[in-house]
Amino acid sequence: MTAESVTPPPRLPLDWIAASLRRERTRAGLSLSELAKRAGIAKSTLSQLEAASGNPSMETIWALAVALGVPFSALVEPPAPAVRVIRAGEGPAVYSEQSSYLATLLSASPPGARRDIYTVALEPGTVRDSDPHIPGTVEHIVVSVGRVQAGPRGESVELGPGDYMAYRGDVPHAYEALKPGTKFVLIMQHV
């Protein structure tokens, strides 16, 4: 393979980096001036990055991550979708060589997360409207039997056996059974 045959990957969208920088700087309670000083970059450079302009190098982003006390990935990771669905049979699967066992990763637990796990039985005919939970709550659903329409208002999704869904639980949301005997596992993650 020659140097000419290697195509550089596309640059990260600046709006991802800008939003991440603003979020992490606000979370850390730092002013533009203070963060720029800690990272050893010009305040104007940081201001441009937060405005989604400029051309940040890896070194600049790395310096900002260190100054903010966050992993590099926290500043360059794409925004998570508001609703994430993994259909039955999809997702990263790991097979056992020693038994008939298949594990599918649905959601890795973030550091410091607290989770409450519930089994839910729901029958058709009524909608369970839920008010927002504490800020930062994320709900995870795995349907075991039946069909359910669930999720935030205006973004609900129909799910069947084996389907997985994650969505913000700190906004109004609802659950509605579409078949008798509907059951699912509900995991409430409080960060």
JSON list of C-alpha atoms in Angstrom, two decimals:
[
{"chain": "A", "resi": 1, "resn": "MET", "atom": "CA", "xyz": [0.00, 0.00, 0.00]},
{"chain": "A", "resi": 2, "resn": "THR", "atom": "CA", "xyz": [1.48, 3.35, -0.99]},
{"chain": "A", "resi": 3, "resn": "ALA", "atom": "CA", "xyz": [0.92, 6.72, 0.64]},
{"chain": "A", "resi": 4, "resn": "GLU", "atom": "CA", "xyz": [-0.99, 7.80, -2.47]},
{"chain": "A", "resi": 5, "resn": "SER", "atom": "CA", "xyz": [-3.54, 4.98, -2.07]},
{"chain": "A", "resi": 6, "resn": "VAL", "atom": "CA", "xyz": [-4.54, 5.98, 1.48]},
{"chain": "A", "resi": 7, "resn": "THR", "atom": "CA", "xyz": [-7.50, 8.31, 1.50]},
{"chain": "A", "resi": 8, "resn": "PRO", "atom": "CA", "xyz": [-7.74, 10.39, 4.65]},
{"chain": "A", "resi": 9, "resn": "PRO", "atom": "CA", "xyz": [-11.01, 9.93, 6.55]},
{"chain": "A", "resi": 10, "resn": "PRO", "atom": "CA", "xyz": [-13.55, 12.73, 6.36]},
{"chain": "A", "resi": 11, "resn": "ARG", "atom": "CA", "xyz": [-13.21, 15.42, 9.02]},
{"chain": "A", "resi": 12, "resn": "LEU", "atom": "CA", "xyz": [-15.61, 15.38, 11.91]},
{"chain": "A", "resi": 13, "resn": "PRO", "atom": "CA", "xyz": [-18.54, 17.77, 11.54]},
{"chain": "A", "resi": 14, "resn": "LEU", "atom": "CA", "xyz": [-17.67, 20.94, 13.42]},
{"chain": "A", "resi": 15, "resn": "ASP", "atom": "CA", "xyz": [-21.17, 21.20, 14.88]},
{"chain": "A", "resi": 16, "resn": "TRP", "atom": "CA", "xyz": [-20.55, 17.94, 16.86]},
{"chain": "A", "resi": 17, "resn": "ILE", "atom": "CA", "xyz": [-17.36, 19.34, 18.33]},
{"chain": "A", "resi": 18, "resn": "ALA", "atom": "CA", "xyz": [-18.92, 22.75, 19.01]},
{"chain": "A", "resi": 19, "resn": "ALA", "atom": "CA", "xyz": [-21.90, 21.26, 20.85]},
{"chain": "A", "resi": 20, "resn": "SER", "atom": "CA", "xyz": [-19.65, 18.91, 22.84]},
{"chain": "A", "resi": 21, "resn": "LEU", "atom": "CA", "xyz": [-17.28, 21.72, 23.81]},
{"chain": "A", "resi": 22, "resn": "ARG", "atom": "CA", "xyz": [-20.12, 23.97, 24.98]},
{"chain": "A", "resi": 23, "resn": "ARG", "atom": "CA", "xyz": [-21.74, 21.11, 26.90]},
{"chain": "A", "resi": 24, "resn": "GLU", "atom": "CA", "xyz": [-18.54, 20.05, 28.68]},
{"chain": "A", "resi": 25, "resn": "ARG", "atom": "CA", "xyz": [-17.35, 23.61, 29.37]},
{"chain": "A", "resi": 26, "resn": "THR", "atom": "CA", "xyz": [-20.76, 24.47, 30.88]},
{"chain": "A", "resi": 27, "resn": "ARG", "atom": "CA", "xyz": [-20.77, 21.24, 32.90]},
{"chain": "A", "resi": 28, "resn": "ALA", "atom": "CA", "xyz": [-17.30, 22.13, 34.25]},
{"chain": "A", "resi": 29, "resn": "GLY", "atom": "CA", "xyz": [-18.42, 25.68, 35.05]},
{"chain": "A", "resi": 30, "resn": "LEU", "atom": "CA", "xyz": [-15.57, 27.28, 33.09]},
{"chain": "A", "resi": 31, "resn": "SER", "atom": "CA", "xyz": [-15.55, 30.51, 31.13]},
{"chain": "A", "resi": 32, "resn": "LEU", "atom": "CA", "xyz": [-14.13, 30.64, 27.60]},
{"chain": "A", "resi": 33, "resn": "SER", "atom": "CA", "xyz": [-11.08, 32.46, 28.97]},
{"chain": "A", "resi": 34, "resn": "GLU", "atom": "CA", "xyz": [-10.43, 29.94, 31.74]},
{"chain": "A", "resi": 35, "resn": "LEU", "atom": "CA", "xyz": [-10.76, 26.89, 29.48]},
{"chain": "A", "resi": 36, "resn": "ALA", "atom": "CA", "xyz": [-8.54, 28.46, 26.80]},
{"chain": "A", "resi": 37, "resn": "LYS", "atom": "CA", "xyz": [-5.90, 29.22, 29.45]},
{"chain": "A", "resi": 38, "resn": "ARG", "atom": "CA", "xyz": [-6.01, 25.67, 30.89]},
{"chain": "A", "resi": 39, "resn": "ALA", "atom": "CA", "xyz": [-5.76, 24.14, 27.39]},
{"chain": "A", "resi": 40, "resn": "GLY", "atom": "CA", "xyz": [-2.97, 26.49, 26.29]},
{"chain": "A", "resi": 41, "resn": "ILE", "atom": "CA", "xyz": [-4.88, 27.81, 23.27]},
{"chain": "A", "resi": 42, "resn": "ALA", "atom": "CA", "xyz": [-6.07, 31.25, 22.27]},
{"chain": "A", "resi": 43, "resn": "LYS", "atom": "CA", "xyz": [-9.50, 32.34, 23.53]},
{"chain": "A", "resi": 44, "resn": "SER", "atom": "CA", "xyz": [-10.37, 33.32, 19.94]},
{"chain": "A", "resi": 45, "resn": "THR", "atom": "CA", "xyz": [-9.59, 29.76, 18.78]},
{"chain": "A", "resi": 46, "resn": "LEU", "atom": "CA", "xyz": [-11.90, 28.29, 21.43]},
{"chain": "A", "resi": 47, "resn": "SER", "atom": "CA", "xyz": [-14.60, 30.84, 20.58]},
{"chain": "A", "resi": 48, "resn": "GLN", "atom": "CA", "xyz": [-14.37, 29.84, 16.89]},
{"chain": "A", "resi": 49, "resn": "LEU", "atom": "CA", "xyz": [-14.59, 26.14, 17.77]},
{"chain": "A", "resi": 50, "resn": "GLU", "atom": "CA", "xyz": [-17.68, 26.68, 19.91]},
{"chain": "A", "resi": 51, "resn": "ALA", "atom": "CA", "xyz": [-19.20, 28.63, 17.00]},
{"chain": "A", "resi": 52, "resn": "ALA", "atom": "CA", "xyz": [-18.55, 25.61, 14.72]},
{"chain": "A", "resi": 53, "resn": "SER", "atom": "CA", "xyz": [-15.94, 27.40, 12.66]},
{"chain": "A", "resi": 54, "resn": "GLY", "atom": "CA", "xyz": [-12.20, 26.95, 12.43]},
{"chain": "A", "resi": 55, "resn": "ASN", "atom": "CA", "xyz": [-10.22, 23.82, 11.71]},
{"chain": "A", "resi": 56, "resn": "PRO", "atom": "CA", "xyz": [-9.29, 22.07, 14.97]},
{"chain": "A", "resi": 57, "resn": "SER", "atom": "CA", "xyz": [-6.34, 19.70, 15.01]},
{"chain": "A", "resi": 58, "resn": "MET", "atom": "CA", "xyz": [-6.29, 16.52, 17.05]},
{"chain": "A", "resi": 59, "resn": "GLU", "atom": "CA", "xyz": [-3.81, 18.19, 19.38]},
{"chain": "A", "resi": 60, "resn": "THR", "atom": "CA", "xyz": [-6.15, 21.13, 20.03]},
{"chain": "A", "resi": 61, "resn": "ILE", "atom": "CA", "xyz": [-9.09, 18.85, 20.76]},
{"chain": "A", "resi": 62, "resn": "TRP", "atom": "CA", "xyz": [-6.88, 16.66, 22.95]},
{"chain": "A", "resi": 63, "resn": "ALA", "atom": "CA", "xyz": [-5.68, 19.69, 24.94]},
{"chain": "A", "resi": 64, "resn": "LEU", "atom": "CA", "xyz": [-9.28, 20.79, 25.46]},
{"chain": "A", "resi": 65, "resn": "ALA", "atom": "CA", "xyz": [-10.32, 17.31, 26.59]},
{"chain": "A", "resi": 66, "resn": "VAL", "atom": "CA", "xyz": [-7.49, 17.19, 29.13]},
{"chain": "A", "resi": 67, "resn": "ALA", "atom": "CA", "xyz": [-8.33, 20.68, 30.38]},
{"chain": "A", "resi": 68, "resn": "LEU", "atom": "CA", "xyz": [-11.98, 19.64, 30.77]},
{"chain": "A", "resi": 69, "resn": "GLY", "atom": "CA", "xyz": [-11.10, 16.34, 32.42]},
{"chain": "A", "resi": 70, "resn": "VAL", "atom": "CA", "xyz": [-13.06, 14.29, 29.87]},
{"chain": "A", "resi": 71, "resn": "PRO", "atom": "CA", "xyz": [-12.03, 11.57, 27.42]},
{"chain": "A", "resi": 72, "resn": "PHE", "atom": "CA", "xyz": [-11.09, 12.70, 23.91]},
{"chain": "A", "resi": 73, "resn": "SER", "atom": "CA", "xyz": [-14.11, 10.76, 22.62]},
{"chain": "A", "resi": 74, "resn": "ALA", "atom": "CA", "xyz": [-16.48, 12.97, 24.64]},
{"chain": "A", "resi": 75, "resn": "LEU", "atom": "CA", "xyz": [-15.61, 15.87, 22.32]},
{"chain": "A", "resi": 76, "resn": "VAL", "atom": "CA", "xyz": [-15.72, 14.05, 18.99]},
{"chain": "A", "resi": 77, "resn": "GLU", "atom": "CA", "xyz": [-18.43, 11.42, 19.48]},
{"chain": "A", "resi": 78, "resn": "PRO", "atom": "CA", "xyz": [-21.48, 11.95, 17.26]},
{"chain": "A", "resi": 79, "resn": "PRO", "atom": "CA", "xyz": [-24.62, 13.06, 19.05]},
{"chain": "A", "resi": 80, "resn": "ALA", "atom": "CA", "xyz": [-26.75, 10.19, 20.25]},
{"chain": "A", "resi": 81, "resn": "PRO", "atom": "CA", "xyz": [-30.13, 9.91, 18.60]},
{"chain": "A", "resi": 82, "resn": "ALA", "atom": "CA", "xyz": [-33.10, 10.84, 20.79]},
{"chain": "A", "resi": 83, "resn": "VAL", "atom": "CA", "xyz": [-34.57, 7.39, 20.23]},
{"chain": "A", "resi": 84, "resn": "ARG", "atom": "CA", "xyz": [-32.49, 4.27, 19.50]},
{"chain": "A", "resi": 85, "resn": "VAL", "atom": "CA", "xyz": [-34.09, 0.99, 18.46]},
{"chain": "A", "resi": 86, "resn": "ILE", "atom": "CA", "xyz": [-32.40, -2.39, 18.10]},
{"chain": "A", "resi": 87, "resn": "ARG", "atom": "CA", "xyz": [-34.69, -4.92, 16.44]},
{"chain": "A", "resi": 88, "resn": "ALA", "atom": "CA", "xyz": [-34.74, -8.58, 17.45]},
{"chain": "A", "resi": 89, "resn": "GLY", "atom": "CA", "xyz": [-31.81, -10.37, 15.83]},
{"chain": "A", "resi": 90, "resn": "GLU", "atom": "CA", "xyz": [-29.83, -7.15, 15.37]},
{"chain": "A", "resi": 91, "resn": "GLY", "atom": "CA", "xyz": [-27.04, -5.69, 17.49]},
{"chain": "A", "resi": 92, "resn": "PRO", "atom": "CA", "xyz": [-23.52, -6.89, 18.31]},
{"chain": "A", "resi": 93, "resn": "ALA", "atom": "CA", "xyz": [-23.80, -10.59, 19.20]},
{"chain": "A", "resi": 94, "resn": "VAL", "atom": "CA", "xyz": [-21.34, -12.79, 21.09]},
{"chain": "A", "resi": 95, "resn": "TYR", "atom": "CA", "xyz": [-21.63, -16.58, 20.85]},
{"chain": "A", "resi": 96, "resn": "SER", "atom": "CA", "xyz": [-20.41, -19.09, 23.42]},
{"chain": "A", "resi": 97, "resn": "GLU", "atom": "CA", "xyz": [-18.18, -21.92, 22.26]},
{"chain": "A", "resi": 98, "resn": "GLN", "atom": "CA", "xyz": [-19.11, -24.04, 25.31]},
{"chain": "A", "resi": 99, "resn": "SER", "atom": "CA", "xyz": [-22.92, -23.91, 25.30]},
{"chain": "A", "resi": 100, "resn": "SER", "atom": "CA", "xyz": [-25.97, -22.88, 23.35]},
{"chain": "A", "resi": 101, "resn": "TYR", "atom": "CA", "xyz": [-25.74, -19.26, 24.47]},
{"chain": "A", "resi": 102, "resn": "LEU", "atom": "CA", "xyz": [-25.99, -16.01, 22.57]},
{"chain": "A", "resi": 103, "resn": "ALA", "atom": "CA", "xyz": [-25.60, -12.60, 24.22]},
{"chain": "A", "resi": 104, "resn": "THR", "atom": "CA", "xyz": [-26.51, -9.41, 22.39]},
{"chain": "A", "resi": 105, "resn": "LEU", "atom": "CA", "xyz": [-25.23, -6.12, 23.80]},
{"chain": "A", "resi": 106, "resn": "LEU", "atom": "CA", "xyz": [-28.07, -3.64, 23.94]},
{"chain": "A", "resi": 107, "resn": "SER", "atom": "CA", "xyz": [-26.58, -0.90, 26.10]},
{"chain": "A", "resi": 108, "resn": "ALA", "atom": "CA", "xyz": [-23.28, -0.60, 27.96]},
{"chain": "A", "resi": 109, "resn": "SER", "atom": "CA", "xyz": [-23.64, 1.01, 31.38]},
{"chain": "A", "resi": 110, "resn": "PRO", "atom": "CA", "xyz": [-21.98, 4.41, 31.59]},
{"chain": "A", "resi": 111, "resn": "PRO", "atom": "CA", "xyz": [-19.69, 4.99, 34.60]},
{"chain": "A", "resi": 112, "resn": "GLY", "atom": "CA", "xyz": [-21.54, 5.99, 37.75]},
{"chain": "A", "resi": 113, "resn": "ALA", "atom": "CA", "xyz": [-24.97, 5.13, 36.37]},
{"chain": "A", "resi": 114, "resn": "ARG", "atom": "CA", "xyz": [-27.78, 3.89, 38.57]},
{"chain": "A", "resi": 115, "resn": "ARG", "atom": "CA", "xyz": [-30.39, 1.59, 37.10]},
{"chain": "A", "resi": 116, "resn": "ASP", "atom": "CA", "xyz": [-33.78, 0.36, 38.23]},
{"chain": "A", "resi": 117, "resn": "ILE", "atom": "CA", "xyz": [-35.08, -2.73, 36.41]},
{"chain": "A", "resi": 118, "resn": "TYR", "atom": "CA", "xyz": [-38.76, -3.58, 36.15]},
{"chain": "A", "resi": 119, "resn": "THR", "atom": "CA", "xyz": [-40.89, -6.20, 34.46]},
{"chain": "A", "resi": 120, "resn": "VAL", "atom": "CA", "xyz": [-44.04, -4.67, 33.06]},
{"chain": "A", "resi": 121, "resn": "ALA", "atom": "CA", "xyz": [-47.33, -6.36, 32.13]},
{"chain": "A", "resi": 122, "resn": "LEU", "atom": "CA", "xyz": [-49.64, -4.20, 30.04]},
{"chain": "A", "resi": 123, "resn": "GLU", "atom": "CA", "xyz": [-53.03, -4.83, 28.44]},
{"chain": "A", "resi": 124, "resn": "PRO", "atom": "CA", "xyz": [-54.63, -3.05, 25.47]},
{"chain": "A", "resi": 125, "resn": "GLY", "atom": "CA", "xyz": [-57.32, -0.44, 25.98]},
{"chain": "A", "resi": 126, "resn": "THR", "atom": "CA", "xyz": [-55.48, 2.18, 27.99]},
{"chain": "A", "resi": 127, "resn": "VAL", "atom": "CA", "xyz": [-52.39, 4.31, 27.50]},
{"chain": "A", "resi": 128, "resn": "ARG", "atom": "CA", "xyz": [-49.94, 4.71, 30.39]},
{"chain": "A", "resi": 129, "resn": "ASP", "atom": "CA", "xyz": [-48.84, 8.35, 30.16]},
{"chain": "A", "resi": 130, "resn": "SER", "atom": "CA", "xyz": [-45.73, 9.08, 32.18]},
{"chain": "A", "resi": 131, "resn": "ASP", "atom": "CA", "xyz": [-44.61, 12.49, 33.36]},
{"chain": "A", "resi": 132, "resn": "PRO", "atom": "CA", "xyz": [-40.89, 13.32, 33.01]},
{"chain": "A", "resi": 133, "resn": "HIS", "atom": "CA", "xyz": [-38.60, 11.63, 35.53]},
{"chain": "A", "resi": 134, "resn": "ILE", "atom": "CA", "xyz": [-35.56, 13.30, 37.11]},
{"chain": "A", "resi": 135, "resn": "PRO", "atom": "CA", "xyz": [-33.19, 15.08, 34.65]},
{"chain": "A", "resi": 136, "resn": "GLY", "atom": "CA", "xyz": [-30.84, 12.71, 32.86]},
{"chain": "A", "resi": 137, "resn": "THR", "atom": "CA", "xyz": [-33.11, 9.66, 33.12]},
{"chain": "A", "resi": 138, "resn": "VAL", "atom": "CA", "xyz": [-32.94, 7.26, 30.17]},
{"chain": "A", "resi": 139, "resn": "GLU", "atom": "CA", "xyz": [-35.42, 4.42, 29.77]},
{"chain": "A", "resi": 140, "resn": "HIS", "atom": "CA", "xyz": [-34.60, 1.11, 28.08]},
{"chain": "A", "resi": 141, "resn": "ILE", "atom": "CA", "xyz": [-37.31, -1.35, 26.99]},
{"chain": "A", "resi": 142, "resn": "VAL", "atom": "CA", "xyz": [-36.98, -4.96, 25.82]},
{"chain": "A", "resi": 143, "resn": "VAL", "atom": "CA", "xyz": [-40.27, -6.55, 24.74]},
{"chain": "A", "resi": 144, "resn": "SER", "atom": "CA", "xyz": [-40.71, -10.21, 25.69]},
{"chain": "A", "resi": 145, "resn": "VAL", "atom": "CA", "xyz": [-44.35, -10.90, 24.70]},
{"chain": "A", "resi": 146, "resn": "GLY", "atom": "CA", "xyz": [-46.93, -8.99, 22.64]},
{"chain": "A", "resi": 147, "resn": "ARG", "atom": "CA", "xyz": [-46.56, -5.58, 21.04]},
{"chain": "A", "resi": 148, "resn": "VAL", "atom": "CA", "xyz": [-46.20, -2.13, 22.60]},
{"chain": "A", "resi": 149, "resn": "GLN", "atom": "CA", "xyz": [-46.19, 1.44, 21.30]},
{"chain": "A", "resi": 150, "resn": "ALA", "atom": "CA", "xyz": [-43.73, 3.33, 23.50]},
{"chain": "A", "resi": 151, "resn": "GLY", "atom": "CA", "xyz": [-41.47, 6.36, 23.73]},
{"chain": "A", "resi": 152, "resn": "PRO", "atom": "CA", "xyz": [-41.49, 10.13, 24.03]},
{"chain": "A", "resi": 153, "resn": "ARG", "atom": "CA", "xyz": [-44.57, 11.99, 22.80]},
{"chain": "A", "resi": 154, "resn": "GLY", "atom": "CA", "xyz": [-44.30, 12.44, 19.05]},
{"chain": "A", "resi": 155, "resn": "GLU", "atom": "CA", "xyz": [-41.45, 9.89, 18.77]},
{"chain": "A", "resi": 156, "resn": "SER", "atom": "CA", "xyz": [-43.08, 6.65, 19.90]},
{"chain": "A", "resi": 157, "resn": "VAL", "atom": "CA", "xyz": [-42.21, 3.40, 18.14]},
{"chain": "A", "resi": 158, "resn": "GLU", "atom": "CA", "xyz": [-44.04, 0.07, 17.82]},
{"chain": "A", "resi": 159, "resn": "LEU", "atom": "CA", "xyz": [-42.02, -2.79, 19.27]},
{"chain": "A", "resi": 160, "resn": "GLY", "atom": "CA", "xyz": [-42.46, -6.55, 19.18]},
{"chain": "A", "resi": 161, "resn": "PRO", "atom": "CA", "xyz": [-40.88, -9.53, 20.94]},
{"chain": "A", "resi": 162, "resn": "GLY", "atom": "CA", "xyz": [-37.11, -9.15, 21.19]},
{"chain": "A", "resi": 163, "resn": "ASP", "atom": "CA", "xyz": [-37.09, -5.49, 20.14]},
{"chain": "A", "resi": 164, "resn": "TYR", "atom": "CA", "xyz": [-35.09, -3.00, 22.21]},
{"chain": "A", "resi": 165, "resn": "MET", "atom": "CA", "xyz": [-35.54, 0.76, 22.51]},
{"chain": "A", "resi": 166, "resn": "ALA", "atom": "CA", "xyz": [-33.81, 3.53, 24.47]},
{"chain": "A", "resi": 167, "resn": "TYR", "atom": "CA", "xyz": [-35.14, 7.06, 24.91]},
{"chain": "A", "resi": 168, "resn": "ARG", "atom": "CA", "xyz": [-35.09, 10.03, 27.27]},
{"chain": "A", "resi": 169, "resn": "GLY", "atom": "CA", "xyz": [-37.24, 9.45, 30.33]},
{"chain": "A", "resi": 170, "resn": "ASP", "atom": "CA", "xyz": [-36.97, 13.07, 31.46]},
{"chain": "A", "resi": 171, "resn": "VAL", "atom": "CA", "xyz": [-39.58, 14.15, 28.89]},
{"chain": "A", "resi": 172, "resn": "PRO", "atom": "CA", "xyz": [-43.28, 13.16, 28.69]},
{"chain": "A", "resi": 173, "resn": "HIS", "atom": "CA", "xyz": [-43.60, 9.61, 27.36]},
{"chain": "A", "resi": 174, "resn": "ALA", "atom": "CA", "xyz": [-46.15, 6.81, 27.14]},
{"chain": "A", "resi": 175, "resn": "TYR", "atom": "CA", "xyz": [-46.69, 3.04, 26.80]},
{"chain": "A", "resi": 176, "resn": "GLU", "atom": "CA", "xyz": [-49.62, 1.37, 25.07]},
{"chain": "A", "resi": 177, "resn": "ALA", "atom": "CA", "xyz": [-50.15, -2.39, 24.69]},
{"chain": "A", "resi": 178, "resn": "LEU", "atom": "CA", "xyz": [-51.20, -3.36, 21.18]},
{"chain": "A", "resi": 179, "resn": "LYS", "atom": "CA", "xyz": [-51.79, -7.07, 21.98]},
{"chain": "A", "resi": 180, "resn": "PRO", "atom": "CA", "xyz": [-53.22, -8.81, 25.05]},
{"chain": "A", "resi": 181, "resn": "GLY", "atom": "CA", "xyz": [-50.64, -10.18, 27.48]},
{"chain": "A", "resi": 182, "resn": "THR", "atom": "CA", "xyz": [-47.92, -7.68, 26.49]},
{"chain": "A", "resi": 183, "resn": "LYS", "atom": "CA", "xyz": [-44.84, -7.88, 28.73]},
{"chain": "A", "resi": 184, "resn": "PHE", "atom": "CA", "xyz": [-41.52, -6.06, 28.64]},
{"chain": "A", "resi": 185, "resn": "VAL", "atom": "CA", "xyz": [-38.48, -5.31, 30.74]},
{"chain": "A", "resi": 186, "resn": "LEU", "atom": "CA", "xyz": [-38.08, -1.64, 31.64]},
{"chain": "A", "resi": 187, "resn": "ILE", "atom": "CA", "xyz": [-34.71, -0.35, 32.82]},
{"chain": "A", "resi": 188, "resn": "MET", "atom": "CA", "xyz": [-34.65, 3.18, 34.19]},
{"chain": "A", "resi": 189, "resn": "GLN", "atom": "CA", "xyz": [-31.14, 4.60, 34.12]},
{"chain": "A", "resi": 190, "resn": "HIS", "atom": "CA", "xyz": [-30.54, 7.59, 36.38]},
{"chain": "A", "resi": 191, "resn": "VAL", "atom": "CA", "xyz": [-27.27, 9.35, 35.62]}
]
